[in-house]
Amino acid sequence: MQTTLSAKDIDKEIKKASSGDFVVYAYKQQSTLLRIAGNNGSELVVEEISSPKPEIRKWQEWLNEGAPGHSSWTVSRISLDNGTIKSVYNVDERAYVSAPITFPFLPTLLTTPLTLIATPERKRIGAEPLPGEMDFRPLWLPKIIFEGKEIKVAVEAFRLVWPRDESELSGKTLELYFPVHEAITYLPYWIEMNAGLNKIKIGVIDSGKGLSSPLLSLYDL
């Protein structure tokens, strides 16, 4: 029997988020740095900086220099009670905007149930065994990069059915992979959708804790 990880459970996990926690997602030729800028238990402040996929490894230095080469920079306030986006501040324009945040996955994650994928159903490495043969193939696991280094930790896989909306993900089923411990456990390190010709794979290229954003103190948020 599969276990369902409800939005309430994710809410409990993400309430453990600390200022300075961050993950960097890569999709095609773009990367998005998602940093927790604040968390008071009922509201999450999330900083998101997107840029053409760079060869950046010193994220603190990059932020200290004003994130050179970035294509967008926003700070969003998200309610932990219902997942709604309360406000979005565009750092470059120095103004609040009505445009959606760069990486809109987080509000959906807070409000949509996740179903644990049982081990026999997990993706594996190698060719499938012949009918009647035991399957000894190892589980496929995403790389978990934490503080610039790959770490070996247990990973759980979940399914999420995206709500019906106007996006390309509407009604689609996604697979999400979360590290169980040591890394940022409340955010997925791999997001995958396979629907015919529509395939999306988003992975984390780095993550960590204690990342500060000195320039945010210059703005009235």
Short mmCIF file of C-alpha atoms in Angstrom, two decimals:
data_model
loop_
_atom_site.label_atom_id
_atom_site.label_comp_id
_atom_site.label_asym_id
_atom_site.label_seq_id
_atom_site.Cartn_x
_atom_site.Cartn_y
_atom_site.Cartn_z
CA MET A 1 0.00 0.00 0.00
CA GLN A 2 1.39 3.37 -0.99
CA THR A 3 1.86 6.15 1.50
CA THR A 4 0.65 9.63 0.74
CA LEU A 5 2.75 12.55 1.88
CA SER A 6 0.18 15.31 2.22
CA ALA A 7 0.64 19.02 1.74
CA LYS A 8 0.40 19.30 5.51
CA ASP A 9 3.44 17.02 5.85
CA ILE A 10 5.39 19.14 3.38
CA ASP A 11 4.27 22.16 5.34
CA LYS A 12 5.76 20.63 8.48
CA GLU A 13 9.01 19.87 6.68
CA ILE A 14 9.37 23.29 5.13
CA LYS A 15 8.73 25.00 8.45
CA LYS A 16 12.17 23.67 9.37
CA ALA A 17 13.67 25.79 6.59
CA SER A 18 16.31 28.22 7.81
CA SER A 19 17.39 31.52 6.31
CA GLY A 20 20.33 30.81 4.04
CA ASP A 21 19.20 27.37 2.90
CA PHE A 22 19.51 27.15 -0.88
CA VAL A 23 19.26 24.89 -3.90
CA VAL A 24 20.24 25.60 -7.50
CA TYR A 25 18.01 24.04 -10.14
CA ALA A 26 19.18 23.51 -13.72
CA TYR A 27 16.84 23.09 -16.67
CA LYS A 28 18.18 23.10 -20.22
CA GLN A 29 20.45 26.15 -20.43
CA GLN A 30 19.06 27.99 -17.41
CA SER A 31 19.70 27.80 -13.69
CA THR A 32 17.62 29.14 -10.82
CA LEU A 33 19.09 29.74 -7.39
CA LEU A 34 16.34 29.41 -4.79
CA ARG A 35 17.33 30.75 -1.37
CA ILE A 36 15.29 30.88 1.81
CA ALA A 37 15.46 34.53 2.86
CA GLY A 38 13.13 34.22 5.84
CA ASN A 39 10.76 31.88 7.66
CA ASN A 40 8.54 32.87 10.57
CA GLY A 41 6.52 29.64 10.64
CA SER A 42 3.54 31.01 8.75
CA GLU A 43 5.23 32.83 5.87
CA LEU A 44 8.20 31.89 3.75
CA VAL A 45 10.35 34.52 2.02
CA VAL A 46 12.04 33.04 -1.04
CA GLU A 47 14.70 34.70 -3.15
CA GLU A 48 15.01 33.42 -6.72
CA ILE A 49 17.75 34.37 -9.15
CA SER A 50 17.78 32.96 -12.67
CA SER A 51 20.61 33.13 -15.15
CA PRO A 52 21.92 31.37 -18.24
CA LYS A 53 23.33 28.12 -16.91
CA PRO A 54 26.68 29.27 -15.52
CA GLU A 55 29.76 27.49 -14.34
CA ILE A 56 29.35 29.05 -10.91
CA ARG A 57 30.50 27.21 -7.84
CA LYS A 58 31.18 30.08 -5.45
CA TRP A 59 27.59 31.17 -4.92
CA GLN A 60 28.35 33.51 -2.02
CA GLU A 61 30.93 35.37 -4.07
CA TRP A 62 28.45 35.62 -6.96
CA LEU A 63 25.77 37.12 -4.71
CA ASN A 64 28.22 39.52 -3.10
CA GLU A 65 29.05 40.84 -6.56
CA GLY A 66 25.38 41.40 -7.40
CA ALA A 67 24.81 38.13 -9.28
CA PRO A 68 26.45 39.27 -12.54
CA GLY A 69 24.77 37.92 -15.66
CA HIS A 70 21.43 37.16 -14.02
CA SER A 71 18.26 37.37 -16.12
CA SER A 72 15.75 37.77 -13.29
CA TRP A 73 15.84 38.38 -9.54
CA THR A 74 12.75 38.25 -7.36
CA VAL A 75 11.81 37.91 -3.71
CA SER A 76 8.47 36.23 -3.01
CA ARG A 77 6.40 35.89 0.15
CA ILE A 78 4.50 32.60 0.28
CA SER A 79 1.88 31.66 2.86
CA LEU A 80 2.68 28.36 4.55
CA ASP A 81 -0.98 28.03 5.53
CA ASN A 82 -2.40 27.78 2.01
CA GLY A 83 0.52 28.11 -0.42
CA THR A 84 -0.65 31.41 -1.89
CA ILE A 85 1.88 33.90 -3.20
CA LYS A 86 1.34 37.02 -1.11
CA SER A 87 3.74 39.29 -2.97
CA VAL A 88 6.56 39.32 -5.51
CA TYR A 89 9.30 41.94 -5.42
CA ASN A 90 11.45 42.50 -8.50
CA VAL A 91 14.91 43.41 -7.25
CA ASP A 92 16.05 44.89 -10.57
CA GLU A 93 12.98 47.11 -10.90
CA ARG A 94 12.91 47.88 -7.16
CA ALA A 95 9.15 47.40 -7.21
CA TYR A 96 6.45 44.89 -6.40
CA VAL A 97 5.12 43.12 -9.48
CA SER A 98 2.15 40.93 -10.32
CA ALA A 99 4.12 38.55 -12.52
CA PRO A 100 4.47 34.96 -11.28
CA ILE A 101 7.66 33.95 -9.56
CA THR A 102 10.41 32.45 -11.68
CA PHE A 103 10.12 28.96 -10.23
CA PRO A 104 6.38 28.50 -9.40
CA PHE A 105 6.79 24.93 -8.21
CA LEU A 106 7.03 25.69 -4.49
CA PRO A 107 3.44 26.96 -3.96
CA THR A 108 2.13 23.87 -5.77
CA LEU A 109 4.33 21.61 -3.66
CA LEU A 110 2.76 23.07 -0.51
CA THR A 111 -0.80 22.37 -1.62
CA THR A 112 -0.71 19.16 -3.67
CA PRO A 113 -0.52 15.63 -2.17
CA LEU A 114 2.52 13.52 -2.97
CA THR A 115 2.30 9.74 -3.26
CA LEU A 116 5.31 7.66 -2.28
CA ILE A 117 6.51 5.44 -5.14
CA ALA A 118 6.90 1.88 -3.87
CA THR A 119 10.35 0.34 -4.34
CA PRO A 120 9.21 -2.24 -6.97
CA GLU A 121 7.89 0.65 -9.08
CA ARG A 122 11.01 2.80 -8.84
CA LYS A 123 13.11 3.54 -11.90
CA ARG A 124 16.14 1.27 -12.19
CA ILE A 125 19.45 1.15 -14.05
CA GLY A 126 19.97 -1.28 -16.92
CA ALA A 127 17.87 -3.47 -19.18
CA GLU A 128 14.68 -5.02 -17.83
CA PRO A 129 14.92 -8.71 -16.88
CA LEU A 130 13.14 -11.35 -18.93
CA PRO A 131 9.62 -12.39 -17.87
CA GLY A 132 9.77 -14.55 -14.76
CA GLU A 133 13.29 -13.45 -13.79
CA MET A 134 14.09 -11.61 -10.58
CA ASP A 135 14.93 -7.93 -10.96
CA PHE A 136 18.29 -7.27 -9.33
CA ARG A 137 18.94 -3.97 -11.06
CA PRO A 138 19.99 -1.12 -8.75
CA LEU A 139 17.62 1.77 -8.23
CA TRP A 140 18.25 4.89 -10.28
CA LEU A 141 19.20 7.76 -7.98
CA PRO A 142 19.81 11.42 -8.73
CA LYS A 143 23.05 13.02 -7.67
CA ILE A 144 22.67 14.82 -4.35
CA ILE A 145 25.04 17.78 -4.43
CA PHE A 146 25.47 19.54 -1.08
CA GLU A 147 28.00 22.29 -0.39
CA GLY A 148 29.58 21.64 -3.78
CA LYS A 149 30.15 17.91 -3.24
CA GLU A 150 28.18 14.80 -4.12
CA ILE A 151 26.99 13.01 -0.99
CA LYS A 152 25.59 9.50 -0.66
CA VAL A 153 22.24 9.56 1.14
CA ALA A 154 18.97 7.66 0.98
CA VAL A 155 16.49 9.11 -1.51
CA GLU A 156 12.70 8.77 -1.60
CA ALA A 157 10.65 9.13 -4.77
CA PHE A 158 7.13 10.58 -4.95
CA ARG A 159 4.51 11.24 -7.61
CA LEU A 160 2.64 14.50 -7.92
CA VAL A 161 -0.27 15.20 -10.27
CA TRP A 162 -0.07 18.85 -11.28
CA PRO A 163 -3.38 20.70 -10.79
CA ARG A 164 -5.41 21.71 -13.83
CA ASP A 165 -4.29 25.18 -14.84
CA GLU A 166 -3.02 27.08 -17.88
CA SER A 167 0.55 25.80 -17.65
CA GLU A 168 2.24 23.12 -19.76
CA LEU A 169 2.24 20.91 -16.66
CA SER A 170 -1.56 20.96 -16.29
CA GLY A 171 -2.79 17.49 -15.32
CA LYS A 172 0.64 15.94 -15.85
CA THR A 173 2.26 13.45 -13.47
CA LEU A 174 5.69 14.36 -12.10
CA GLU A 175 8.24 12.25 -10.25
CA LEU A 176 10.08 14.01 -7.43
CA TYR A 177 13.15 12.76 -5.59
CA PHE A 178 13.92 13.99 -2.06
CA PRO A 179 17.01 13.24 0.06
CA VAL A 180 16.01 11.69 3.38
CA HIS A 181 18.65 13.42 5.49
CA GLU A 182 21.79 15.63 5.52
CA ALA A 183 20.83 17.81 2.54
CA ILE A 184 17.82 20.14 2.07
CA THR A 185 15.16 17.51 2.73
CA TYR A 186 12.06 19.65 2.11
CA LEU A 187 12.83 20.37 -1.56
CA PRO A 188 13.16 17.86 -4.43
CA TYR A 189 16.60 17.35 -5.96
CA TRP A 190 15.18 15.87 -9.15
CA ILE A 191 11.92 16.62 -10.97
CA GLU A 192 10.93 14.56 -13.98
CA MET A 193 7.95 14.35 -16.32
CA ASN A 194 7.64 11.90 -19.20
CA ALA A 195 4.45 12.39 -21.22
CA GLY A 196 4.95 11.29 -24.80
CA LEU A 197 7.08 13.85 -26.57
CA ASN A 198 6.85 16.19 -23.59
CA LYS A 199 9.76 15.48 -21.30
CA ILE A 200 11.00 17.67 -18.48
CA LYS A 201 14.01 16.93 -16.29
CA ILE A 202 15.11 19.43 -13.65
CA GLY A 203 18.02 18.63 -11.36
CA VAL A 204 19.87 20.31 -8.53
CA ILE A 205 23.46 21.24 -9.36
CA ASP A 206 24.28 22.53 -5.88
CA SER A 207 22.71 23.19 -2.50
CA GLY A 208 23.74 24.19 0.97
CA LYS A 209 23.17 26.34 4.01
CA GLY A 210 24.25 29.73 5.30
CA LEU A 211 24.08 31.60 1.98
CA SER A 212 23.54 35.32 2.53
CA SER A 213 22.30 37.95 0.11
CA PRO A 214 23.88 41.26 1.16
CA LEU A 215 22.14 43.35 -1.51
CA LEU A 216 18.66 42.56 -0.18
CA SER A 217 19.31 44.83 2.79
CA LEU A 218 19.39 47.77 0.37
CA TYR A 219 15.77 47.30 -0.67
CA ASP A 220 12.51 48.01 1.10
CA LEU A 221 10.81 44.62 1.11
#
